[in-house]
Coordinates of C-alpha atoms in Angstrom, one line a residue:
M13 CA 85.7 91.6 85.5
A14 CA 86.8 94.2 88.0
S15 CA 87.1 97.9 88.1
C16 CA 89.4 100.1 90.1
A17 CA 86.6 102.5 91.1
T18 CA 86.4 104.0 94.4
T19 CA 85.0 106.8 96.5
P20 CA 87.4 108.9 98.4
A21 CA 88.4 107.6 101.7
P22 CA 87.4 109.7 104.8
K23 CA 90.1 111.9 106.1
V24 CA 91.9 110.1 108.9
P25 CA 94.4 111.8 111.1
Q26 CA 98.0 110.7 109.9
A27 CA 100.3 109.0 112.3
P28 CA 103.4 111.0 113.4
L29 CA 105.8 109.0 111.1
T30 CA 108.4 111.0 109.2
P31 CA 110.4 109.4 106.4
V32 CA 114.1 109.7 107.0
A33 CA 114.6 110.3 103.2
E34 CA 112.0 112.6 101.7
K35 CA 112.2 110.4 98.5
S36 CA 111.5 107.1 100.1
P37 CA 108.2 106.3 101.9
Y38 CA 109.8 103.1 103.3
R39 CA 112.3 104.6 105.8
W40 CA 111.3 106.1 109.2
S41 CA 113.4 107.6 112.0
Q42 CA 114.2 105.2 114.7
G43 CA 111.4 104.2 116.9
S44 CA 108.6 105.7 114.9
A45 CA 107.8 102.8 112.5
P46 CA 104.4 101.0 112.6
E47 CA 104.5 97.7 114.4
A48 CA 104.1 95.7 111.1
Y49 CA 107.1 97.3 109.8
K50 CA 109.0 96.5 112.8
A51 CA 108.1 93.0 112.6
A52 CA 109.0 92.7 109.0
A53 CA 112.4 94.5 109.7
A54 CA 113.3 92.1 112.4
K55 CA 112.4 89.1 110.0
F56 CA 113.9 90.4 106.8
G57 CA 116.5 92.9 108.0
P58 CA 116.4 96.6 107.2
L59 CA 113.5 97.3 105.0
T60 CA 114.8 99.7 102.3
L61 CA 112.7 98.4 99.5
K62 CA 112.6 100.3 96.4
P63 CA 109.5 100.5 94.2
G64 CA 108.8 97.0 92.7
E65 CA 110.9 95.2 95.4
Y66 CA 109.7 92.5 97.7
K67 CA 110.7 89.8 100.2
W68 CA 109.4 86.4 101.0
V69 CA 110.8 84.0 104.0
A70 CA 112.8 81.1 102.7
D71 CA 110.7 78.6 104.8
L72 CA 107.1 79.4 103.5
P73 CA 104.7 77.4 105.3
K74 CA 102.8 75.2 102.8
T75 CA 99.4 75.3 104.5
G76 CA 97.6 77.5 106.9
E77 CA 95.2 80.7 106.9
T78 CA 96.7 83.6 105.0
K79 CA 95.8 87.1 105.6
V80 CA 97.2 90.4 104.3
V81 CA 97.7 93.8 105.8
I82 CA 98.2 96.8 103.5
D83 CA 99.5 99.9 105.2
L84 CA 98.7 103.0 103.0
L85 CA 101.0 105.4 104.9
S86 CA 104.2 103.2 104.2
Q87 CA 103.0 102.0 100.9
L88 CA 103.7 98.3 102.0
F89 CA 101.9 94.9 101.8
Y90 CA 102.3 92.4 104.4
V91 CA 101.4 88.6 104.1
Y92 CA 100.8 86.5 107.0
R93 CA 100.2 82.7 107.1
Q94 CA 99.5 81.0 110.3
D95 CA 99.8 84.4 112.2
R96 CA 103.5 84.4 111.0
L97 CA 104.8 87.3 108.7
V98 CA 106.0 85.6 105.6
G99 CA 106.2 88.3 102.9
V100 CA 106.3 91.9 102.5
S101 CA 106.1 94.1 99.3
T102 CA 106.0 97.8 98.0
I103 CA 102.7 98.8 96.7
S104 CA 101.1 101.6 94.6
S105 CA 97.6 102.6 96.2
G106 CA 95.0 105.2 95.1
K107 CA 96.1 108.6 94.1
K108 CA 94.6 111.8 95.5
G109 CA 90.9 111.9 94.8
K110 CA 90.9 108.1 94.1
E111 CA 92.1 107.1 97.6
T112 CA 92.2 103.4 98.6
Q113 CA 89.5 102.8 101.2
L114 CA 90.6 101.8 104.7
G115 CA 88.8 98.9 106.4
L116 CA 88.3 95.1 107.1
W117 CA 87.5 93.2 103.8
A118 CA 87.9 89.7 102.4
V119 CA 88.8 88.4 98.9
R120 CA 85.5 88.1 97.1
T121 CA 86.9 87.2 93.5
K122 CA 90.0 86.0 91.9
K123 CA 91.0 85.9 88.4
V124 CA 94.5 85.3 86.9
K125 CA 93.6 87.6 83.9
G126 CA 91.4 90.2 85.3
F127 CA 90.4 93.4 83.4
S128 CA 88.9 96.7 84.5
R129 CA 85.5 97.5 83.4
K130 CA 85.8 101.2 84.3
Y131 CA 89.2 102.1 83.0
D132 CA 89.5 101.0 79.3
N133 CA 89.8 97.3 79.9
A134 CA 93.1 97.9 81.6
P135 CA 94.8 94.6 82.5
M136 CA 94.7 93.5 86.2
P137 CA 97.1 90.5 86.3
Y138 CA 96.5 88.1 89.3
M139 CA 93.4 90.3 90.4
Q140 CA 92.0 89.6 93.9
M141 CA 88.9 91.7 94.3
Y142 CA 88.0 92.6 97.8
D143 CA 84.8 94.9 97.5
E144 CA 81.6 94.7 95.5
K145 CA 82.6 97.9 93.4
G146 CA 85.7 96.2 92.1
L147 CA 88.6 97.4 94.2
A148 CA 91.3 94.8 94.1
F149 CA 95.0 94.2 94.6
H150 CA 96.8 92.9 91.5
A151 CA 100.1 93.3 89.5
G152 CA 100.7 96.7 88.1
K153 CA 103.0 99.5 87.8
L154 CA 104.9 100.7 90.9
P155 CA 106.2 104.2 90.5
G156 CA 107.0 104.5 94.2
Y157 CA 103.9 106.6 95.4
P158 CA 100.1 106.3 95.2
A159 CA 99.0 106.4 91.6
S160 CA 96.1 104.1 91.0
H161 CA 92.4 104.6 90.6
G162 CA 92.0 102.9 94.0
C163 CA 93.3 99.5 93.5
V164 CA 96.4 98.3 95.2
R165 CA 99.2 97.6 92.7
L166 CA 101.8 94.8 93.4
P167 CA 104.9 93.6 91.7
L168 CA 104.2 90.8 89.1
K169 CA 105.9 88.0 90.8
F170 CA 104.8 88.8 94.2
A171 CA 101.1 89.0 93.0
Q172 CA 101.6 85.8 91.5
Q173 CA 102.9 83.9 94.4
L174 CA 100.3 85.6 96.7
Y175 CA 97.6 84.5 94.2
G176 CA 98.4 80.9 95.0
M177 CA 98.2 81.4 98.7
T178 CA 94.9 83.1 99.1
K179 CA 91.4 81.7 98.6
I180 CA 88.0 83.4 98.5
G181 CA 87.4 84.7 102.2
T182 CA 91.0 85.5 102.8
K183 CA 91.1 88.4 105.3
V184 CA 92.1 91.7 104.0
I185 CA 93.1 94.7 106.4
I186 CA 93.7 98.1 105.0
E187 CA 95.1 100.7 107.4
G188 CA 97.2 103.8 107.3

């Protein structure tokens, strides 16, 4: 069983990214987007994803090492297989005071029907825990801004497909 407990992340200087539309954290002025975002936009077209939206490539490789990159600044989740970008999704990370921690991690535990021990047995569908304290990425509510207790929430169908692509030890990079 997992919990969405966390300690606040250290203050990190924010990159000079300015959203074009105040309401959308997924749009930047030209030339200012992070490299992962630029790669995703080149592969999938303009990334004007709304909360809960995601994209997968049509020709998803069946095998190969999978890794994930979570960008807290853009609130986007990138999936790579064989070093090739294959999916991108919106997320909801930790809210103020419960920020999602930055760092290099690996999937430690996977459960199709995970539940939080700390937060009233809250459901965590397709839970993939990446730290010893219970932080995970899993399906959950996506309001369009950081709102979790430290976990990274994903759209249900995206989390389900991702669950089948990862294994214990899959690399998890959280930046932003």
